[in-house]
């Protein structure tokens, strides 16, 4: 489920692209959340509580989770599937954060990757997961963040502990296996050389190798159109054709949509596999001040937009993050 890449060009041009792969329609919509919103980690009695410091634009899933987005400081967060995830036993002494709100917590609270990693290292709260909405399996997810400097971090729960991979070199993330093993596998493909041969299947490790070669081969530029088009071309190259899924491997599924987040210019680009147009949201043209309305752009019913769709958003009641029993 999904591929994520980070591109660093000239003069501070940084763009993060991702594909969302899932076997069924996700009923996604786009949302703009202002700063000053009161939030709840939705884990029962001892839930993490916070007030958003920054406004953001996100793409939802099933109207129960923020899966992808960017805040007004250019911090980007992306939620992807990781079958090897093993969460710790719930520690009731720590405030809990439902995994459905993990992306939103990052966007609400941090301006840079450094800031986020330093805070998370304090181990002051606990991310808590539960079954997927259909009850079929545990939501086993890992999180990537990137910022306007091109810095990156990846958060994975393995063996009941949180591991953080933090480096500007960690530009690519897919799914299985865990990130340390992905890096090791990619070293092999580097030795082969991408101009000679690249693995072509839709398996996560093969997508990682292709994405890693192409994102590092892109010529540096500060031209927004070229940079965004380049990142989209890499993400399309690692997408899974529509209608393809592998039941025993949920991380190999149809690409439902793709996004590119321009952290320099605060432009959030969106492309659905079912509509022909790419459109974008300009955070600099939105009211993110405290008390401003929550805004929604509906795409779940096949609505089609093109170009700058910022003015197409409409006031709406925010969705509620799906909770986890405390």
mmCIF file of C-alpha atoms in Angstrom:
data_model
loop_
_atom_site.group_PDB
_atom_site.id
_atom_site.type_symbol
_atom_site.label_atom_id
_atom_site.label_comp_id
_atom_site.label_asym_id
_atom_site.label_seq_id
_atom_site.Cartn_x
_atom_site.Cartn_y
_atom_site.Cartn_z
ATOM 1 C CA UNK A 1 0.000 0.000 0.000
ATOM 2 C CA UNK A 2 1.642 3.157 -1.273
ATOM 3 C CA UNK A 3 4.935 4.717 -2.248
ATOM 4 C CA UNK A 4 6.386 8.019 -1.006
ATOM 5 C CA UNK A 5 9.305 10.049 -2.421
ATOM 6 C CA UNK A 6 10.932 13.398 -1.554
ATOM 7 C CA UNK A 7 12.554 15.630 -4.187
ATOM 8 C CA UNK A 8 15.002 18.447 -3.403
ATOM 9 C CA UNK A 9 15.722 20.880 -6.237
ATOM 10 C CA UNK A 10 17.289 24.334 -6.473
ATOM 11 C CA UNK A 11 16.637 27.404 -4.305
ATOM 12 C CA UNK A 12 14.711 25.558 -1.630
ATOM 13 C CA UNK A 13 12.406 23.633 -3.952
ATOM 14 C CA UNK A 14 11.175 20.559 -2.024
ATOM 15 C CA UNK A 15 8.282 18.343 -3.105
ATOM 16 C CA UNK A 16 6.936 15.155 -1.548
ATOM 17 C CA UNK A 17 4.952 12.740 -3.680
ATOM 18 C CA UNK A 18 2.943 9.704 -2.664
ATOM 19 C CA UNK A 19 0.552 7.140 -4.088
ATOM 20 C CA UNK A 20 -2.321 5.710 -2.063
ATOM 21 C CA UNK A 21 -2.821 2.046 -2.893
ATOM 22 C CA UNK A 22 -5.896 0.257 -1.554
ATOM 23 C CA UNK A 23 -8.044 -2.607 -2.783
ATOM 24 C CA UNK A 24 -11.353 -0.727 -2.465
ATOM 25 C CA UNK A 25 -12.636 2.805 -2.895
ATOM 26 C CA UNK A 26 -11.568 4.852 0.154
ATOM 27 C CA UNK A 27 -14.263 7.560 -0.028
ATOM 28 C CA UNK A 28 -11.524 10.170 0.322
ATOM 29 C CA UNK A 29 -12.143 13.907 0.460
ATOM 30 C CA UNK A 30 -9.861 16.926 0.887
ATOM 31 C CA UNK A 31 -10.068 19.085 4.014
ATOM 32 C CA UNK A 32 -8.611 22.399 5.146
ATOM 33 C CA UNK A 33 -8.269 22.699 8.924
ATOM 34 C CA UNK A 34 -7.445 26.069 10.545
ATOM 35 C CA UNK A 35 -5.173 26.498 13.543
ATOM 36 C CA UNK A 36 -6.719 26.645 17.005
ATOM 37 C CA UNK A 37 -8.774 23.448 16.699
ATOM 38 C CA UNK A 38 -9.268 21.388 19.867
ATOM 39 C CA UNK A 39 -8.242 17.788 19.228
ATOM 40 C CA UNK A 40 -8.680 14.473 21.011
ATOM 41 C CA UNK A 41 -6.599 11.312 20.581
ATOM 42 C CA UNK A 42 -9.782 9.191 20.796
ATOM 43 C CA UNK A 43 -8.400 6.416 23.013
ATOM 44 C CA UNK A 44 -10.805 6.634 25.920
ATOM 45 C CA UNK A 45 -10.178 8.027 29.389
ATOM 46 C CA UNK A 46 -6.521 8.957 28.960
ATOM 47 C CA UNK A 47 -6.585 10.396 25.461
ATOM 48 C CA UNK A 48 -3.972 12.838 24.211
ATOM 49 C CA UNK A 49 -5.416 16.336 23.894
ATOM 50 C CA UNK A 50 -4.004 19.283 21.985
ATOM 51 C CA UNK A 51 -4.872 22.513 20.197
ATOM 52 C CA UNK A 52 -3.599 22.799 16.646
ATOM 53 C CA UNK A 53 -0.765 25.310 16.212
ATOM 54 C CA UNK A 54 -0.838 25.213 12.420
ATOM 55 C CA UNK A 55 -3.440 25.027 9.701
ATOM 56 C CA UNK A 56 -3.256 22.226 7.165
ATOM 57 C CA UNK A 57 -4.726 20.543 4.108
ATOM 58 C CA UNK A 58 -5.287 16.781 4.283
ATOM 59 C CA UNK A 59 -6.776 13.904 2.337
ATOM 60 C CA UNK A 60 -9.065 11.724 4.436
ATOM 61 C CA UNK A 61 -9.856 8.015 4.240
ATOM 62 C CA UNK A 62 -13.365 6.729 4.941
ATOM 63 C CA UNK A 63 -13.928 10.045 6.789
ATOM 64 C CA UNK A 64 -12.273 8.531 9.876
ATOM 65 C CA UNK A 65 -8.577 9.368 9.352
ATOM 66 C CA UNK A 66 -6.134 11.874 7.906
ATOM 67 C CA UNK A 67 -3.854 9.831 5.660
ATOM 68 C CA UNK A 68 -1.800 12.492 3.924
ATOM 69 C CA UNK A 69 -1.314 16.252 4.082
ATOM 70 C CA UNK A 70 0.779 19.398 4.490
ATOM 71 C CA UNK A 71 0.649 22.233 7.003
ATOM 72 C CA UNK A 72 1.236 25.962 6.576
ATOM 73 C CA UNK A 73 4.944 25.569 7.452
ATOM 74 C CA UNK A 74 5.521 23.035 4.686
ATOM 75 C CA UNK A 75 5.652 19.963 6.930
ATOM 76 C CA UNK A 76 4.270 16.939 5.088
ATOM 77 C CA UNK A 77 2.972 13.713 6.673
ATOM 78 C CA UNK A 78 2.144 10.449 4.885
ATOM 79 C CA UNK A 79 0.614 7.283 6.368
ATOM 80 C CA UNK A 80 1.502 3.959 4.689
ATOM 81 C CA UNK A 81 0.909 0.249 5.379
ATOM 82 C CA UNK A 82 3.597 -1.876 7.083
ATOM 83 C CA UNK A 83 2.623 -5.543 7.651
ATOM 84 C CA UNK A 84 5.534 -6.135 10.062
ATOM 85 C CA UNK A 85 4.279 -3.525 12.536
ATOM 86 C CA UNK A 86 4.132 -4.659 16.173
ATOM 87 C CA UNK A 87 2.698 -2.116 18.592
ATOM 88 C CA UNK A 88 3.560 -2.036 22.296
ATOM 89 C CA UNK A 89 1.084 -3.188 24.916
ATOM 90 C CA UNK A 90 -1.117 -0.246 25.863
ATOM 91 C CA UNK A 91 0.364 1.720 28.756
ATOM 92 C CA UNK A 92 -2.588 3.433 30.409
ATOM 93 C CA UNK A 93 -0.281 5.846 32.234
ATOM 94 C CA UNK A 94 0.524 7.560 28.929
ATOM 95 C CA UNK A 95 -1.943 9.650 26.919
ATOM 96 C CA UNK A 96 -3.109 7.706 23.889
ATOM 97 C CA UNK A 97 -3.287 8.800 20.243
ATOM 98 C CA UNK A 98 -5.436 6.755 17.855
ATOM 99 C CA UNK A 99 -3.473 5.882 14.741
ATOM 100 C CA UNK A 100 -6.208 7.511 12.646
ATOM 101 C CA UNK A 101 -5.050 10.900 14.038
ATOM 102 C CA UNK A 102 -1.276 10.303 13.787
ATOM 103 C CA UNK A 103 -0.883 12.330 10.584
ATOM 104 C CA UNK A 104 -3.048 15.141 11.916
ATOM 105 C CA UNK A 105 -1.114 15.320 15.187
ATOM 106 C CA UNK A 106 2.132 15.870 13.281
ATOM 107 C CA UNK A 107 0.642 18.528 11.025
ATOM 108 C CA UNK A 108 -1.076 20.317 13.905
ATOM 109 C CA UNK A 109 1.982 20.548 16.134
ATOM 110 C CA UNK A 110 5.268 20.734 14.245
ATOM 111 C CA UNK A 111 6.937 23.013 11.706
ATOM 112 C CA UNK A 112 10.028 20.892 10.984
ATOM 113 C CA UNK A 113 11.175 17.296 11.068
ATOM 114 C CA UNK A 114 13.853 18.140 13.664
ATOM 115 C CA UNK A 115 11.193 19.576 15.960
ATOM 116 C CA UNK A 116 8.913 16.560 15.573
ATOM 117 C CA UNK A 117 11.650 13.969 16.109
ATOM 118 C CA UNK A 118 12.971 15.761 19.203
ATOM 119 C CA UNK A 119 9.507 15.782 20.741
ATOM 120 C CA UNK A 120 8.643 12.182 19.845
ATOM 121 C CA UNK A 121 11.942 11.027 21.352
ATOM 122 C CA UNK A 122 10.569 12.227 24.696
ATOM 123 C CA UNK A 123 8.125 9.281 24.617
ATOM 124 C CA UNK A 124 5.355 11.308 26.257
ATOM 125 C CA UNK A 125 2.404 9.614 24.537
ATOM 126 C CA UNK A 126 1.523 6.320 22.871
ATOM 127 C CA UNK A 127 0.149 5.639 19.387
ATOM 128 C CA UNK A 128 -2.650 3.062 19.627
ATOM 129 C CA UNK A 129 -4.096 0.985 16.786
ATOM 130 C CA UNK A 130 -7.147 -1.198 16.316
ATOM 131 C CA UNK A 131 -8.883 -3.268 13.666
ATOM 132 C CA UNK A 132 -9.645 -1.798 10.264
ATOM 133 C CA UNK A 133 -13.244 -0.536 9.843
ATOM 134 C CA UNK A 134 -14.248 -3.842 8.205
ATOM 135 C CA UNK A 135 -12.777 -5.808 11.128
ATOM 136 C CA UNK A 136 -10.554 -7.841 8.817
ATOM 137 C CA UNK A 137 -7.137 -7.088 10.326
ATOM 138 C CA UNK A 138 -5.175 -4.795 12.580
ATOM 139 C CA UNK A 139 -4.253 -1.407 11.102
ATOM 140 C CA UNK A 140 -0.484 -1.842 10.828
ATOM 141 C CA UNK A 141 0.922 1.460 9.625
ATOM 142 C CA UNK A 142 4.092 3.498 9.552
ATOM 143 C CA UNK A 143 4.483 7.247 9.111
ATOM 144 C CA UNK A 144 6.803 9.476 7.105
ATOM 145 C CA UNK A 145 7.315 13.215 7.478
ATOM 146 C CA UNK A 146 9.305 15.718 5.420
ATOM 147 C CA UNK A 147 9.749 19.476 5.592
ATOM 148 C CA UNK A 148 10.701 22.581 3.615
ATOM 149 C CA UNK A 149 14.428 21.903 4.113
ATOM 150 C CA UNK A 150 14.190 18.426 2.573
ATOM 151 C CA UNK A 151 14.682 16.727 5.925
ATOM 152 C CA UNK A 152 12.908 13.388 6.387
ATOM 153 C CA UNK A 153 11.928 10.986 9.156
ATOM 154 C CA UNK A 154 10.182 7.627 9.210
ATOM 155 C CA UNK A 155 8.422 6.188 12.273
ATOM 156 C CA UNK A 156 7.912 2.435 12.602
ATOM 157 C CA UNK A 157 6.683 0.245 15.460
ATOM 158 C CA UNK A 158 8.562 -3.061 15.392
ATOM 159 C CA UNK A 159 9.008 -5.534 18.212
ATOM 160 C CA UNK A 160 6.767 -3.366 20.362
ATOM 161 C CA UNK A 161 9.106 -0.372 20.153
ATOM 162 C CA UNK A 162 9.153 2.803 18.092
ATOM 163 C CA UNK A 163 12.113 3.162 15.721
ATOM 164 C CA UNK A 164 12.790 6.542 14.115
ATOM 165 C CA UNK A 165 14.866 6.817 10.920
ATOM 166 C CA UNK A 166 15.921 10.456 10.515
ATOM 167 C CA UNK A 167 17.989 11.726 7.584
ATOM 168 C CA UNK A 168 17.686 13.779 4.417
ATOM 169 C CA UNK A 169 18.824 10.611 2.656
ATOM 170 C CA UNK A 170 15.605 8.760 3.561
ATOM 171 C CA UNK A 171 13.739 10.089 0.534
ATOM 172 C CA UNK A 172 11.861 6.920 -0.338
ATOM 173 C CA UNK A 173 9.430 4.747 1.595
ATOM 174 C CA UNK A 174 7.117 1.925 0.531
ATOM 175 C CA UNK A 175 5.844 -0.964 2.637
ATOM 176 C CA UNK A 176 7.222 -4.386 3.528
ATOM 177 C CA UNK A 177 9.827 -5.155 4.811
ATOM 178 C CA UNK A 178 10.849 -2.801 7.644
ATOM 179 C CA UNK A 179 12.839 0.269 6.663
ATOM 180 C CA UNK A 180 16.262 -1.023 7.694
ATOM 181 C CA UNK A 181 15.774 -4.051 5.438
ATOM 182 C CA UNK A 182 14.496 -1.871 2.592
ATOM 183 C CA UNK A 183 17.720 0.134 2.767
ATOM 184 C CA UNK A 184 19.775 -3.057 2.668
ATOM 185 C CA UNK A 185 17.867 -4.384 -0.354
ATOM 186 C CA UNK A 186 18.295 -1.064 -2.122
ATOM 187 C CA UNK A 187 22.063 -1.248 -1.723
ATOM 188 C CA UNK A 188 21.971 -4.326 -3.946
ATOM 189 C CA UNK A 189 20.052 -2.514 -6.680
ATOM 190 C CA UNK A 190 22.449 0.420 -6.455
ATOM 191 C CA UNK A 191 25.273 -1.985 -7.254
ATOM 192 C CA UNK A 192 23.416 -3.161 -10.362
ATOM 193 C CA UNK A 193 22.775 0.388 -11.587
ATOM 194 C CA UNK A 194 19.385 1.752 -12.568
ATOM 195 C CA UNK A 195 20.413 2.411 -16.161
ATOM 196 C CA UNK A 196 21.222 -1.276 -16.577
ATOM 197 C CA UNK A 197 18.256 -2.880 -14.889
ATOM 198 C CA UNK A 198 15.474 -2.043 -12.429
ATOM 199 C CA UNK A 199 12.983 -4.511 -10.905
ATOM 200 C CA UNK A 200 9.566 -4.045 -12.463
ATOM 201 C CA UNK A 201 6.985 -5.744 -10.248
ATOM 202 C CA UNK A 202 4.493 -3.980 -7.985
ATOM 203 C CA UNK A 203 5.998 -5.529 -4.837
ATOM 204 C CA UNK A 204 7.081 -2.940 -2.234
ATOM 205 C CA UNK A 205 10.815 -3.694 -2.423
ATOM 206 C CA UNK A 206 10.770 -3.364 -6.217
ATOM 207 C CA UNK A 207 8.841 -0.101 -6.048
ATOM 208 C CA UNK A 208 11.386 1.127 -3.494
ATOM 209 C CA UNK A 209 14.273 0.379 -5.878
ATOM 210 C CA UNK A 210 12.618 2.123 -8.827
ATOM 211 C CA UNK A 211 11.532 5.146 -6.811
ATOM 212 C CA UNK A 212 14.976 5.484 -5.221
ATOM 213 C CA UNK A 213 16.766 5.452 -8.568
ATOM 214 C CA UNK A 214 14.404 7.855 -10.315
ATOM 215 C CA UNK A 215 13.987 10.419 -7.518
ATOM 216 C CA UNK A 216 17.777 10.708 -7.239
ATOM 217 C CA UNK A 217 18.208 10.862 -11.021
ATOM 218 C CA UNK A 218 15.859 13.821 -11.512
ATOM 219 C CA UNK A 219 17.679 17.030 -12.525
ATOM 220 C CA UNK A 220 17.489 19.756 -9.857
ATOM 221 C CA UNK A 221 15.229 22.692 -10.681
ATOM 222 C CA UNK A 222 13.292 25.470 -8.955
ATOM 223 C CA UNK A 223 10.628 25.567 -11.665
ATOM 224 C CA UNK A 224 7.399 24.519 -9.914
ATOM 225 C CA UNK A 225 5.820 23.017 -13.005
ATOM 226 C CA UNK A 226 8.852 20.901 -13.852
ATOM 227 C CA UNK A 227 9.497 19.832 -10.258
ATOM 228 C CA UNK A 228 5.895 18.775 -9.638
ATOM 229 C CA UNK A 229 5.641 17.042 -13.008
ATOM 230 C CA UNK A 230 8.896 15.196 -12.292
ATOM 231 C CA UNK A 231 7.707 13.950 -8.903
ATOM 232 C CA UNK A 232 4.354 12.891 -10.338
ATOM 233 C CA UNK A 233 6.193 10.952 -13.049
ATOM 234 C CA UNK A 234 8.122 8.987 -10.418
ATOM 235 C CA UNK A 235 4.979 8.260 -8.404
ATOM 236 C CA UNK A 236 3.096 7.148 -11.515
ATOM 237 C CA UNK A 237 6.009 4.836 -12.339
ATOM 238 C CA UNK A 238 5.568 3.117 -8.962
ATOM 239 C CA UNK A 239 1.764 3.027 -9.035
ATOM 240 C CA UNK A 240 -0.267 -0.193 -9.267
ATOM 241 C CA UNK A 241 -2.633 -0.467 -12.265
ATOM 242 C CA UNK A 242 -6.290 0.073 -11.487
ATOM 243 C CA UNK A 243 -8.108 -3.146 -10.630
ATOM 244 C CA UNK A 244 -4.991 -5.033 -9.511
ATOM 245 C CA UNK A 245 -4.846 -6.394 -5.964
ATOM 246 C CA UNK A 246 -3.241 -9.337 -4.199
ATOM 247 C CA UNK A 247 -5.525 -10.594 -1.392
ATOM 248 C CA UNK A 248 -2.765 -12.247 0.642
ATOM 249 C CA UNK A 249 -0.614 -9.110 0.395
ATOM 250 C CA UNK A 250 -2.780 -6.052 1.206
ATOM 251 C CA UNK A 251 0.239 -3.805 0.629
ATOM 252 C CA UNK A 252 -0.071 -4.667 -3.093
ATOM 253 C CA UNK A 253 -3.289 -3.015 -4.234
ATOM 254 C CA UNK A 254 -4.764 -0.620 -6.792
ATOM 255 C CA UNK A 255 -3.478 2.939 -6.730
ATOM 256 C CA UNK A 256 -6.534 5.035 -5.811
ATOM 257 C CA UNK A 257 -4.950 8.503 -5.849
ATOM 258 C CA UNK A 258 -1.661 10.410 -5.869
ATOM 259 C CA UNK A 259 -0.522 13.659 -4.246
ATOM 260 C CA UNK A 260 2.472 15.985 -4.536
ATOM 261 C CA UNK A 261 3.111 18.508 -1.734
ATOM 262 C CA UNK A 262 5.237 21.533 -2.646
ATOM 263 C CA UNK A 263 6.695 22.568 0.714
ATOM 264 C CA UNK A 264 8.279 25.760 -0.637
ATOM 265 C CA UNK A 265 5.240 27.264 -2.325
ATOM 266 C CA UNK A 266 2.624 25.542 -0.117
ATOM 267 C CA UNK A 267 0.822 23.948 -3.045
ATOM 268 C CA UNK A 268 -0.904 20.589 -2.540
ATOM 269 C CA UNK A 269 -1.558 18.711 -5.784
ATOM 270 C CA UNK A 270 -4.064 15.865 -6.076
ATOM 271 C CA UNK A 271 -4.733 13.300 -8.805
ATOM 272 C CA UNK A 272 -7.383 10.577 -8.666
ATOM 273 C CA UNK A 273 -7.015 7.410 -10.719
ATOM 274 C CA UNK A 274 -10.676 7.730 -11.712
ATOM 275 C CA UNK A 275 -10.697 11.313 -13.007
ATOM 276 C CA UNK A 276 -8.590 12.794 -15.803
ATOM 277 C CA UNK A 277 -7.435 16.006 -14.156
ATOM 278 C CA UNK A 278 -4.808 17.098 -11.657
ATOM 279 C CA UNK A 279 -5.827 19.960 -9.382
ATOM 280 C CA UNK A 280 -4.227 21.784 -6.495
ATOM 281 C CA UNK A 281 -4.841 23.709 -3.284
ATOM 282 C CA UNK A 282 -2.878 26.861 -2.462
ATOM 283 C CA UNK A 283 -2.511 27.139 1.319
ATOM 284 C CA UNK A 284 -1.454 30.779 0.943
ATOM 285 C CA UNK A 285 -4.911 31.525 -0.455
ATOM 286 C CA UNK A 286 -6.787 29.858 2.415
ATOM 287 C CA UNK A 287 -7.802 31.323 5.758
ATOM 288 C CA UNK A 288 -5.991 29.232 8.360
ATOM 289 C CA UNK A 289 -6.441 31.643 11.240
ATOM 290 C CA UNK A 290 -7.974 30.568 14.539
ATOM 291 C CA UNK A 291 -11.743 30.576 14.277
ATOM 292 C CA UNK A 292 -11.793 30.242 10.486
ATOM 293 C CA UNK A 293 -14.210 27.629 9.159
ATOM 294 C CA UNK A 294 -13.238 24.053 8.399
ATOM 295 C CA UNK A 295 -13.438 23.557 4.632
ATOM 296 C CA UNK A 296 -14.105 20.441 2.559
ATOM 297 C CA UNK A 297 -13.613 19.579 -1.098
ATOM 298 C CA UNK A 298 -15.730 16.565 -1.960
ATOM 299 C CA UNK A 299 -14.191 14.045 -4.358
ATOM 300 C CA UNK A 300 -15.761 10.833 -3.031
ATOM 301 C CA UNK A 301 -18.656 10.997 -5.503
ATOM 302 C CA UNK A 302 -16.536 11.377 -8.621
ATOM 303 C CA UNK A 303 -16.456 15.187 -8.633
ATOM 304 C CA UNK A 304 -13.937 16.531 -11.132
ATOM 305 C CA UNK A 305 -11.782 19.640 -10.692
ATOM 306 C CA UNK A 306 -8.897 21.146 -12.596
ATOM 307 C CA UNK A 307 -6.260 23.756 -11.898
ATOM 308 C CA UNK A 308 -6.429 25.803 -8.709
ATOM 309 C CA UNK A 309 -9.398 24.379 -6.763
ATOM 310 C CA UNK A 310 -8.806 26.411 -3.588
ATOM 311 C CA UNK A 311 -12.009 28.411 -4.036
ATOM 312 C CA UNK A 312 -14.059 25.243 -4.573
ATOM 313 C CA UNK A 313 -13.823 24.218 -0.899
ATOM 314 C CA UNK A 314 -17.008 24.609 1.136
ATOM 315 C CA UNK A 315 -17.551 25.038 4.913
ATOM 316 C CA UNK A 316 -18.260 21.709 6.624
ATOM 317 C CA UNK A 317 -18.281 19.976 9.969
ATOM 318 C CA UNK A 318 -14.972 18.141 10.488
ATOM 319 C CA UNK A 319 -14.994 14.364 10.486
ATOM 320 C CA UNK A 320 -14.226 12.558 13.733
ATOM 321 C CA UNK A 321 -11.174 10.323 13.948
ATOM 322 C CA UNK A 322 -12.122 6.696 14.505
ATOM 323 C CA UNK A 323 -11.346 5.904 18.116
ATOM 324 C CA UNK A 324 -9.647 3.038 19.865
ATOM 325 C CA UNK A 325 -10.910 1.504 23.081
ATOM 326 C CA UNK A 326 -8.805 2.838 25.950
#
